[in-house]
CSV table of C-alpha atoms in Angstrom, one decimal:
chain,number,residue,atom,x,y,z
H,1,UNK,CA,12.8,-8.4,-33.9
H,2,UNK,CA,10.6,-10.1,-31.4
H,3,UNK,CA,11.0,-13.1,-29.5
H,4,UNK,CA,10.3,-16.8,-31.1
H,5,UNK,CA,6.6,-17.2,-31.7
H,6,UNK,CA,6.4,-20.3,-29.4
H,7,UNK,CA,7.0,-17.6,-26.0
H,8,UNK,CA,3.3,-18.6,-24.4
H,9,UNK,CA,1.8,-14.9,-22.9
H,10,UNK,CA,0.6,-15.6,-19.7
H,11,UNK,CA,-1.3,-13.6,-16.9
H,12,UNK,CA,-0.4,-13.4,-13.0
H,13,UNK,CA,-0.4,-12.1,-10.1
H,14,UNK,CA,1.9,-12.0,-7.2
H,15,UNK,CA,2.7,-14.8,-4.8
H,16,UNK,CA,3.5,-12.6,-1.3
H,17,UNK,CA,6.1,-14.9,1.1
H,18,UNK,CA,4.9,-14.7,4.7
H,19,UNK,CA,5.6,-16.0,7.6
H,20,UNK,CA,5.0,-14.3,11.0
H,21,UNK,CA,6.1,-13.5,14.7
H,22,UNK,CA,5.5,-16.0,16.8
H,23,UNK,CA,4.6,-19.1,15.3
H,24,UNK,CA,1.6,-21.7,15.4
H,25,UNK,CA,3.8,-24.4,13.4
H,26,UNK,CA,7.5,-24.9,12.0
H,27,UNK,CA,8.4,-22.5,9.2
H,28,UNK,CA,11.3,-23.0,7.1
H,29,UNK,CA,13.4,-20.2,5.4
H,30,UNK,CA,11.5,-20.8,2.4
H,31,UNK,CA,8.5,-18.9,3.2
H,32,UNK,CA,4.8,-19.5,2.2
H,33,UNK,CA,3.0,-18.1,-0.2
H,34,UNK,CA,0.3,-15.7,0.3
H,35,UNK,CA,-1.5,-13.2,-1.2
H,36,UNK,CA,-1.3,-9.2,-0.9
H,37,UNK,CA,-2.7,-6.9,-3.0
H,38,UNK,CA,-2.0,-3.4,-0.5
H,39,UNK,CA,0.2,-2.2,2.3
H,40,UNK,CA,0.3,-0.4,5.0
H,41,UNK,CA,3.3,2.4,3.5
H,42,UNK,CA,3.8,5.2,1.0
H,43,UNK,CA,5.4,3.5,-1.9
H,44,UNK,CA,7.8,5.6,-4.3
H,45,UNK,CA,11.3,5.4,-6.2
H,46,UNK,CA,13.7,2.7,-4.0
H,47,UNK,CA,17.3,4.1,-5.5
H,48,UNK,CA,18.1,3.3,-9.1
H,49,UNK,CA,17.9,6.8,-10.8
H,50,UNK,CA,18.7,9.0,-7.7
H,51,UNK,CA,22.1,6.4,-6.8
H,52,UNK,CA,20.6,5.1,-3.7
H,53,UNK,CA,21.3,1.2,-5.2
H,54,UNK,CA,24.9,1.2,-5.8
H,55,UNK,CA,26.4,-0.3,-8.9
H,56,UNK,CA,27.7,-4.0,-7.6
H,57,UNK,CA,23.9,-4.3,-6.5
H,58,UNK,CA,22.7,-4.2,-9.9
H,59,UNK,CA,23.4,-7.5,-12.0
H,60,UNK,CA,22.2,-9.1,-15.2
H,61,UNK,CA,22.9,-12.8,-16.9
H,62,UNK,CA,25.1,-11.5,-19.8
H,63,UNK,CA,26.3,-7.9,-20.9
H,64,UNK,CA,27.0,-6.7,-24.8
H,65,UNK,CA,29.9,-4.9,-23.6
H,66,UNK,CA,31.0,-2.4,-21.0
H,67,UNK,CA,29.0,0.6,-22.4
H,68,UNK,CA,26.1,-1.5,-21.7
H,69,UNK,CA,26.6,-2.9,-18.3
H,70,UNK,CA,24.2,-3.2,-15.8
H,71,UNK,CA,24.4,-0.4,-13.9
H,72,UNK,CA,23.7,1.9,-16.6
H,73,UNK,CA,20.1,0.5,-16.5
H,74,UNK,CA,19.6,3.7,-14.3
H,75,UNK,CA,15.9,5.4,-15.1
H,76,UNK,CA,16.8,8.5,-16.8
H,77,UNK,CA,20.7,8.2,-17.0
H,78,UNK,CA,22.1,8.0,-20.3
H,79,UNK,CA,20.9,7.0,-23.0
H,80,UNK,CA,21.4,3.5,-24.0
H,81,UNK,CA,20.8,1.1,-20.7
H,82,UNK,CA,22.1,-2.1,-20.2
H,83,UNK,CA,22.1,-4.5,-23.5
H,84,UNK,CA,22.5,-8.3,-23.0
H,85,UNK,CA,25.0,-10.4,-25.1
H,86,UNK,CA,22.0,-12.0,-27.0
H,87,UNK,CA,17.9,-10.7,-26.6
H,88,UNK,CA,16.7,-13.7,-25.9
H,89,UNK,CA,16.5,-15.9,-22.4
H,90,UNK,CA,18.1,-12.6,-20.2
H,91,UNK,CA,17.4,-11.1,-17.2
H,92,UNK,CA,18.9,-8.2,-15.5
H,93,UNK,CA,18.0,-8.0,-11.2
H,94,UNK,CA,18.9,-5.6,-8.4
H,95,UNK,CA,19.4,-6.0,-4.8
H,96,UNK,CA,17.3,-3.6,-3.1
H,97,UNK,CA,18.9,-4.0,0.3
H,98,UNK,CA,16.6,-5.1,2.7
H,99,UNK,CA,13.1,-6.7,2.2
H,100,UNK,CA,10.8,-3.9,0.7
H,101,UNK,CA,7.0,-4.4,-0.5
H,102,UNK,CA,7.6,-4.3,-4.5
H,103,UNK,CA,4.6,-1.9,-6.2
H,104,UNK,CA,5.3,-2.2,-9.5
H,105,UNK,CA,8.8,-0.7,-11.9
H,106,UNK,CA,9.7,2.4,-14.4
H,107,UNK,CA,10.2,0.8,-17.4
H,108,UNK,CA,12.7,2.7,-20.0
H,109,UNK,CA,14.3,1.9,-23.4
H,110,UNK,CA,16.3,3.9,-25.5
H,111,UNK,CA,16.8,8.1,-25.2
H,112,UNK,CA,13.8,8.7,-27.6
H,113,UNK,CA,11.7,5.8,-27.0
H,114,UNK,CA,10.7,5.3,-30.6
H,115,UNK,CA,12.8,1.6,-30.9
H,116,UNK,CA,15.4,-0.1,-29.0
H,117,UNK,CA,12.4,-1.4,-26.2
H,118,UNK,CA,11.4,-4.6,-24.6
H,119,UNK,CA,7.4,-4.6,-25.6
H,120,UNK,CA,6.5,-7.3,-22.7
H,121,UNK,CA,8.4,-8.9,-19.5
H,122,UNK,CA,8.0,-10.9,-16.4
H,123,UNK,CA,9.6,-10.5,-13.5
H,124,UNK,CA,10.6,-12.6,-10.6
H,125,UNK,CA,11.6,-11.9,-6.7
H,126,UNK,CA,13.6,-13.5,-3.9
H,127,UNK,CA,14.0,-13.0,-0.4
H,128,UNK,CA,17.4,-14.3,-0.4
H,129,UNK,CA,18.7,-13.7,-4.0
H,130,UNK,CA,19.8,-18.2,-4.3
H,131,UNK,CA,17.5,-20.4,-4.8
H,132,UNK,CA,14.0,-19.1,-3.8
H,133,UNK,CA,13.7,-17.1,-6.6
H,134,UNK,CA,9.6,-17.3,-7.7
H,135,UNK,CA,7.4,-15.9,-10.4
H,136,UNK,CA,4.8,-13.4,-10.2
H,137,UNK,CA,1.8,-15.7,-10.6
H,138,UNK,CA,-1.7,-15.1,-9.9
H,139,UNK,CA,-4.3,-17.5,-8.3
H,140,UNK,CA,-4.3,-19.7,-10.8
H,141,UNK,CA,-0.9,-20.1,-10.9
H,142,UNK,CA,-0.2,-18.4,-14.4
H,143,UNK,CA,2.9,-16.3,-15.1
H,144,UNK,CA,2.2,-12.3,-15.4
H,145,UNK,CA,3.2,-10.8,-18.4
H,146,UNK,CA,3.4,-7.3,-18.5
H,147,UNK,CA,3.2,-4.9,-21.6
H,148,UNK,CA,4.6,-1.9,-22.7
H,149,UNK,CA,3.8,0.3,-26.1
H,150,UNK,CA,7.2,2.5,-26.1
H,151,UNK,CA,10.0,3.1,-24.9
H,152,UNK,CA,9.3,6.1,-23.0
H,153,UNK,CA,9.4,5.9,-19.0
H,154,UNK,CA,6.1,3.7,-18.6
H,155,UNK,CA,4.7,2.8,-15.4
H,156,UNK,CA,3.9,-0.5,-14.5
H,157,UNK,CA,1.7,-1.2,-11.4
H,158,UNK,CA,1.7,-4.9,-9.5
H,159,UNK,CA,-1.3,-6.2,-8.9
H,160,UNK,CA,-0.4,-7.6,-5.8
H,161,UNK,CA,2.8,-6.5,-3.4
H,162,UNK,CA,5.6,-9.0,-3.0
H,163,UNK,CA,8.0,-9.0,0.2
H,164,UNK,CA,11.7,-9.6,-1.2
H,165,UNK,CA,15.2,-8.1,-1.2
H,166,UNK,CA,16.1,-8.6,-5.0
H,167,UNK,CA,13.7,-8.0,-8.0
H,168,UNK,CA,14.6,-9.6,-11.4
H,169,UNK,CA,13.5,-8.3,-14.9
H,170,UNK,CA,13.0,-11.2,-18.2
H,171,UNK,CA,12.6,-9.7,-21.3
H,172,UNK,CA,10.2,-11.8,-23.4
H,173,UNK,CA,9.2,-9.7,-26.1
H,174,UNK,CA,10.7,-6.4,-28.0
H,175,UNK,CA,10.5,-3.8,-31.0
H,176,UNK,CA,14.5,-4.3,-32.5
H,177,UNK,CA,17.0,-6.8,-33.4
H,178,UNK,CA,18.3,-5.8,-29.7
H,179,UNK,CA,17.1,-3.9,-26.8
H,180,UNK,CA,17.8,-1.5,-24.1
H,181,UNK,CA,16.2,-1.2,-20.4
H,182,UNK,CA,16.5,1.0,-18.0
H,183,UNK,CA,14.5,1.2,-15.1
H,184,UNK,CA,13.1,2.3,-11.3
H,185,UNK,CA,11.9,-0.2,-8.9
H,186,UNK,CA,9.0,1.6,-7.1
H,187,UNK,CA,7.9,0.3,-3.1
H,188,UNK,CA,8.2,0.7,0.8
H,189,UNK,CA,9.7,-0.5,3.6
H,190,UNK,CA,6.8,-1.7,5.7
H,191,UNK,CA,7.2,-0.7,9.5
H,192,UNK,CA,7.1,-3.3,12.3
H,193,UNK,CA,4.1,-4.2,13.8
H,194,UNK,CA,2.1,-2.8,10.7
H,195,UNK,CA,-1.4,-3.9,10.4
H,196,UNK,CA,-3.4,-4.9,7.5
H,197,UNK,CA,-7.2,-5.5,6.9
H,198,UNK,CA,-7.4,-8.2,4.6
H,199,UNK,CA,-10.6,-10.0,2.5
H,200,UNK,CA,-13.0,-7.8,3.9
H,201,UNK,CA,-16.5,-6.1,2.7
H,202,UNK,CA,-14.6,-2.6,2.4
H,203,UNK,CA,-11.1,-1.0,3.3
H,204,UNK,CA,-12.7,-1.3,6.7
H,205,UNK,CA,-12.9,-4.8,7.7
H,206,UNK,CA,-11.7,-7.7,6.9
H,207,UNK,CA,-8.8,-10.5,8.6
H,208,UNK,CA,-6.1,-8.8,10.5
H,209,UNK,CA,-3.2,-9.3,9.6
H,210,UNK,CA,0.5,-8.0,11.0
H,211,UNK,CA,3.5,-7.7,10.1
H,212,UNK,CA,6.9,-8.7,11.5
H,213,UNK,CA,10.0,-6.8,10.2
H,214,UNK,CA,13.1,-9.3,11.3
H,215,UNK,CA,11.3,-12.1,8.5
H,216,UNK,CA,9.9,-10.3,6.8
H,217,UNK,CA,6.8,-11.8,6.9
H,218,UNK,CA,2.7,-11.4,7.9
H,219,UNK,CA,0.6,-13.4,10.1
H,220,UNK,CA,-3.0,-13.9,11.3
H,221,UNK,CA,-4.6,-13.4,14.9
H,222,UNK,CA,-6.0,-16.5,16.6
H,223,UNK,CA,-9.7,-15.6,17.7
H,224,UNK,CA,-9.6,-17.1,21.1
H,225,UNK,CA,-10.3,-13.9,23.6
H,226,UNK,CA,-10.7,-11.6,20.7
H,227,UNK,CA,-13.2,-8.9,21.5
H,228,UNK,CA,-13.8,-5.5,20.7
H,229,UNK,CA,-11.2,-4.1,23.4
H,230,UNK,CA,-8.9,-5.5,20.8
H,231,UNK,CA,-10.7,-4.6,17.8
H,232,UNK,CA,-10.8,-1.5,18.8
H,233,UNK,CA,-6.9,-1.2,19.1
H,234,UNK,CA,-6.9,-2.8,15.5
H,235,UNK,CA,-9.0,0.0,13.8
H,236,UNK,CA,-7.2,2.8,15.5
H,237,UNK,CA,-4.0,1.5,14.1
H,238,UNK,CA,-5.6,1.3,10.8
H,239,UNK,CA,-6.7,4.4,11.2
H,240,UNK,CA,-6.6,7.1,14.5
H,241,UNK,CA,-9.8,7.8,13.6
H,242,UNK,CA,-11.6,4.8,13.4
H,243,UNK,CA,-13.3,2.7,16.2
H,244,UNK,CA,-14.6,-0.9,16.0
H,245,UNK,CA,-18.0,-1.9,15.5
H,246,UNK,CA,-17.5,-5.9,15.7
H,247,UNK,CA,-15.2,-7.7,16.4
H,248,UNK,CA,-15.4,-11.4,14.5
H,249,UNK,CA,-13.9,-14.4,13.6
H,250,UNK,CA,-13.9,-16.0,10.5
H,251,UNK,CA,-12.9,-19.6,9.8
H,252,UNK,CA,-11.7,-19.2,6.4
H,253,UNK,CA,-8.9,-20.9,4.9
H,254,UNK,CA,-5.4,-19.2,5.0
H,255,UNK,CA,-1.8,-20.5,4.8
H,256,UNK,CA,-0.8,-17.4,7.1
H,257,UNK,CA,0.6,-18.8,10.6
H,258,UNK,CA,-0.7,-17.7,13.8
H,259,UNK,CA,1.7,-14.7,15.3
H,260,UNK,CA,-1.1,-13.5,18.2
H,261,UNK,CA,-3.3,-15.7,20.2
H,262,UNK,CA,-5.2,-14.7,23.3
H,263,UNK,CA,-4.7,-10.8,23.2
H,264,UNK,CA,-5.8,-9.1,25.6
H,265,UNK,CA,-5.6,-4.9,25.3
H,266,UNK,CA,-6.1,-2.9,27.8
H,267,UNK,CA,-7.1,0.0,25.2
H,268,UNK,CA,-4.5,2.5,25.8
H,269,UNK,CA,-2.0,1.1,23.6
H,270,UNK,CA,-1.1,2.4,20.1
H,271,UNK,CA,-0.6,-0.6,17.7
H,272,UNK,CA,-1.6,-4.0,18.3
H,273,UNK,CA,1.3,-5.9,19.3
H,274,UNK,CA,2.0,-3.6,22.0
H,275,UNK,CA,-1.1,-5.5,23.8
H,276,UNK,CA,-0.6,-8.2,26.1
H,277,UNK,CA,-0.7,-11.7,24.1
H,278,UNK,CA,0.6,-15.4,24.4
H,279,UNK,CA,3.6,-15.5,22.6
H,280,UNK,CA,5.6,-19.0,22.1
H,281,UNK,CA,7.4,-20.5,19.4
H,282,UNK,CA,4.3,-22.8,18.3
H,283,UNK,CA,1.2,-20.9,19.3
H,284,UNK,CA,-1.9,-22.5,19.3
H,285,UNK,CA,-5.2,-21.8,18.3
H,286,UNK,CA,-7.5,-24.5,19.1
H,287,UNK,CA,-10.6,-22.7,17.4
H,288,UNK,CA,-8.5,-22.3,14.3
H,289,UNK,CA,-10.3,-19.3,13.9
H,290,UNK,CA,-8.5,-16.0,12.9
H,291,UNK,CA,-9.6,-12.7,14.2
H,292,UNK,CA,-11.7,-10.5,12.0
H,293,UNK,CA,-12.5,-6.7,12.6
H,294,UNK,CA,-15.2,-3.8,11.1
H,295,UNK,CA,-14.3,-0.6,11.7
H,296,UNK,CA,-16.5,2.6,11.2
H,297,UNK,CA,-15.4,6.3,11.5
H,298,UNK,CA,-15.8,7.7,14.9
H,299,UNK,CA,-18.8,9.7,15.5
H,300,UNK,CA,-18.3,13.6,14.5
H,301,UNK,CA,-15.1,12.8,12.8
H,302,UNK,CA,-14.2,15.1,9.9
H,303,UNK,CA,-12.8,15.1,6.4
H,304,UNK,CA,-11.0,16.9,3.6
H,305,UNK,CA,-12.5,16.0,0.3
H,306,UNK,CA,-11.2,18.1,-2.7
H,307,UNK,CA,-8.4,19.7,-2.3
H,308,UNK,CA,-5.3,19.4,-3.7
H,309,UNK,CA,-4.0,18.6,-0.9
H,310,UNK,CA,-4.2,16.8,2.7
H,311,UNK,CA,-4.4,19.8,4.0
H,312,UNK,CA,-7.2,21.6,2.4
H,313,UNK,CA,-10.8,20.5,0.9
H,314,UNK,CA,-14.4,20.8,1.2
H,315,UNK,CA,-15.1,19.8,5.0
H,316,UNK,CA,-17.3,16.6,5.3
H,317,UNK,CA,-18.5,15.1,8.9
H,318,UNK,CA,-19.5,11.2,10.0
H,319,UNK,CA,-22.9,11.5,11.3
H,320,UNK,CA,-25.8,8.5,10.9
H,321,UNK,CA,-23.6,6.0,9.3
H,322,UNK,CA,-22.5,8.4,6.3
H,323,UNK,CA,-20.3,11.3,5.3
H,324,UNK,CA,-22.2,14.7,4.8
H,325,UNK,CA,-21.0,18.2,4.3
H,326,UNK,CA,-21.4,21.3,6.6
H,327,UNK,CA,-23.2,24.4,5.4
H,328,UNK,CA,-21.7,27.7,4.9
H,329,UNK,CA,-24.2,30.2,7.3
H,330,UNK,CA,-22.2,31.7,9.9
H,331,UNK,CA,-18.9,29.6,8.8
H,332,UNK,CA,-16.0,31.3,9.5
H,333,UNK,CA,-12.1,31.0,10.9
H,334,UNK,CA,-12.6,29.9,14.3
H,335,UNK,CA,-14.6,27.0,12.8
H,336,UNK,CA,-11.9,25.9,10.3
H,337,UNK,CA,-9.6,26.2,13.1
H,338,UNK,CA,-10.9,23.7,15.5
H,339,UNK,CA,-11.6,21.4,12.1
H,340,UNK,CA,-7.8,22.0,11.3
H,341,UNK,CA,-7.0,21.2,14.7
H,342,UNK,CA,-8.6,18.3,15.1
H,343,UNK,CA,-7.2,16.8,12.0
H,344,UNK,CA,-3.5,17.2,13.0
H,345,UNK,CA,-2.4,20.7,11.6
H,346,UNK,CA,-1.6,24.0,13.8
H,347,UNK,CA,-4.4,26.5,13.1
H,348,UNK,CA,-6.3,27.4,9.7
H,349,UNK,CA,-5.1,29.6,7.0
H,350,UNK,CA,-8.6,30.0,5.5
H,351,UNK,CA,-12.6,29.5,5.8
H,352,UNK,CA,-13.5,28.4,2.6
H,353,UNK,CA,-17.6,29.0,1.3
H,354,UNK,CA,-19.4,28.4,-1.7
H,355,UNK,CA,-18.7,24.8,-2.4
H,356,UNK,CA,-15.1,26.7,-3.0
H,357,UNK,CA,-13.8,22.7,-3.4
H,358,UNK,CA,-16.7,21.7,-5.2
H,359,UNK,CA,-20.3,20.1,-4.1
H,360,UNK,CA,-20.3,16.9,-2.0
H,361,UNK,CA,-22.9,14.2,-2.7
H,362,UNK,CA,-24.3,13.0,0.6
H,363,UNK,CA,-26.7,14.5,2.8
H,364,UNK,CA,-26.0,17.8,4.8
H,365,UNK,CA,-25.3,17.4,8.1
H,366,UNK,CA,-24.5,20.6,10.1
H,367,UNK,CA,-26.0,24.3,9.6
H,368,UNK,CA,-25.2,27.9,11.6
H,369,UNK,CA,-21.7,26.0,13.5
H,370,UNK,CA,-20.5,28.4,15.9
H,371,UNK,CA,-17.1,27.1,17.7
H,372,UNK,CA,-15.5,29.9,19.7
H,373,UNK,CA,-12.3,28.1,18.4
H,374,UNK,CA,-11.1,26.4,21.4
H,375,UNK,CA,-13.0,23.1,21.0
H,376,UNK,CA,-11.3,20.1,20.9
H,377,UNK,CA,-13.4,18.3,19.0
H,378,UNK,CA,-15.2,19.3,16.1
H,379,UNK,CA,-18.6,17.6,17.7
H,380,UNK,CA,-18.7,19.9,20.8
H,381,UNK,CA,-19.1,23.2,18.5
H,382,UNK,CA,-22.8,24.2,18.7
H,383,UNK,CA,-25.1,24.5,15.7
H,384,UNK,CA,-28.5,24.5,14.8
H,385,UNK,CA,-29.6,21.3,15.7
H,386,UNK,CA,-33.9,22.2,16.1
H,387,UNK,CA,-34.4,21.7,12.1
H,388,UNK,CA,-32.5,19.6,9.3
H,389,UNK,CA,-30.4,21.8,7.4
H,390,UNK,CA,-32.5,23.4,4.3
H,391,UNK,CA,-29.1,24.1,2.5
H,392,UNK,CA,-28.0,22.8,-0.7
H,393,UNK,CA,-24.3,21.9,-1.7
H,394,UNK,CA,-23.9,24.8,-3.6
H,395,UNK,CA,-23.0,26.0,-0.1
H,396,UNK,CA,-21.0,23.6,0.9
H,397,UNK,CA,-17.9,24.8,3.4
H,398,UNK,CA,-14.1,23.8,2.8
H,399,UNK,CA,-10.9,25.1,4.6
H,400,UNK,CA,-7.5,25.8,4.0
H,401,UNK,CA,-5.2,25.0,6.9
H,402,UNK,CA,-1.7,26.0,7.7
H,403,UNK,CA,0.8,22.8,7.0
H,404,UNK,CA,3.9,24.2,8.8
């Protein structure tokens, strides 16, 4: 049975509520909304098959009867799920705790996922779990619907992250006179002080953006002072390898309050935030400007491409702007130990030749590297530097280094 003919299907997005640290106007508890489509954490399973999210946390509008109670809407326990009184105009929602960035769900029906499903849903969030509770819309305004063909574990990726402690799931459409769900709710818990590149050319620049963990909310940078002292502090916090190549401003429209004005980094600290900055219940920023950023790969910074893996692959360097590979004459262990090294890990396990992790694309950058192995940096190894490498990327080198 499926749901009255009249149910409109709609497309969305997510609306992200953010506030931010130190504020440039009033903010209520009802935050504003925003858009996020990325963040700056591994996401994965938040509790609901492995036990983490304990049963009182996991609530639904109506219940068929105690076999089919909310908490057995567990992904991958049982076989049945939770079952409402009546399909239609239900919802089931869990309280994940704390304020998480929401990815997307496992969606489940019944044990053999042949019938028994919910075919489409929407889903709402709240930070509070009363009366804030919103739709996923997208930038239009319009409801998401999401789809699903069985009943097998499918999953089901948001478009853009939402910031909220409880997630709630609406049936609107399904295969049988009733339906079972069960379920994972998949996301991170985003670390204080974590930074964002936003509405940018690339994954490289854009608006920067920061989080604060006690509201659980983002904000902008004000562009008065900003300079590439700062930026630079930005793009290593992005990204320990990355340096800053402009530092900007951009005087585009966001709803985001101002959490940083006037910072002023000395370049020695690790994040952001930790620089110096003014910092007052309603900051101002009398350019109403927010601080931009493009970040570039430091010179002579390497790569694993390939493998499977971050701790092997086909070694790739940042030379003229671009990412080239290294050619395999003379390649051998001390190399791939100062490129294993340099990239975090204790030593190498193996010197890999041949294109062993398959051919790169770009250009070639290196030929004949000798590092006696106690290099620091990958850069200060000699090779032949008198003629352009004549090697193709059938020779391209890889390594293999130790992860423990």
């Amino acid at each position: 049975m499926m749901a009255p003919p009249y149910c409109t299907i709609l497309t969305a997005l997510v609306v992200v509520v953010l506030t931010g640290l130190c504020f440039a106007h009033p903010v209520s508890n009802t935050p504003a909304p925003a858009r996020r489509t990325s963040v700056p954490c591994v996401s994965g399973p938040l509790g609901m098959e492995s036990g983490a999210i304990q049963d009182s946390r996991i609530t639904a509008s109506s219940v068929y009867g105690s076999s089919f109670a909310p908490n057995t809407a567990r992904l991958n326990v049982g076989s049945n799920g939770w079952i409402p009184s009546t399909p239609a105009d239900q919802w089931i929602q869990v309280d994940l705790g704390r304020h998480v960035a929401i990815t997307g769900v496992v969606i489940q029906g019944y044990s053999t996922g042949s019938s028994h499903y919910i075919t489409a849903f929407t889903v709402q969030y709240s930070a509070s779990g009363g009366s804030d509770w919103q739709d996923l819309r997208n930038a239009d305004g319009d409801i998401i619907r999401f789809s699903v063909s069985s009943g097998r574990p499918t999953n089901v990726t948001f478009p853009v992250v939402p910031m909220a402690r409880y997630l709630r799931i609406l049936p609107q459409i399904w295969d049988y006179t009733t339906y079972r769900v069960r379920f994972e709710v998949l996301g991170c818990r985003v670390s204080d002080g974590s930074l964002l590149l936003v509405d940018g050319e690339d994954a490289l620049s854009g608006r920067v953006e920061i989080y604060h963990e006690s509201t659980a909310t983002w904000g902008a940078v004000c562009s008065n002072g900003w300079d590439l002292s700062d930026a630079n502090i930005a793009c290593r916090q992005h990204h320990r390898f990355l340096e800053a190549v402009q530092a900007g401003a951009s005087s585009a429209e966001t709803d985001l309050p101002i959490v940083m004005n006037r910072v002023a980094c000395k370049g020695t600290e690790n994040r952001l935030v930790d620089c110096p900055f003014i910092c007052t219940d309603y900051q101002q920023c009398n350019s109403s400007r927010t601080a931009t950023v493009v970040c570039r790969p430091k010179m002579n910074t390497v790569r694993l491409v390939g493998g499977s893996n971050n701790s092997s692959g086909r070694v790739e360097v940042y030379r003229n702007n671009t990412w080239g590979s290294i050619c395999d004459n003379d390649w051998d262990i001390n190399d791939a130990a100062v490129v294993c090294r340099f990239l975090g890990f204790s030593g190498a396990q193996a010197a890999k030749s041949g294109a062993y992790f398959g051919q790169g694309s770009g250009p070639v950058h290196m030929d004949g590297v000798a590092c006696t192995g106690s290099e620091g940096n990958f850069g200060d190894c000699p090779s032949s530097c008198w003629a352009e490498p004549q090697c193709s990327h059938s020779q391209d080198v890889g390594v293999i280094c130790q992860s423990g």
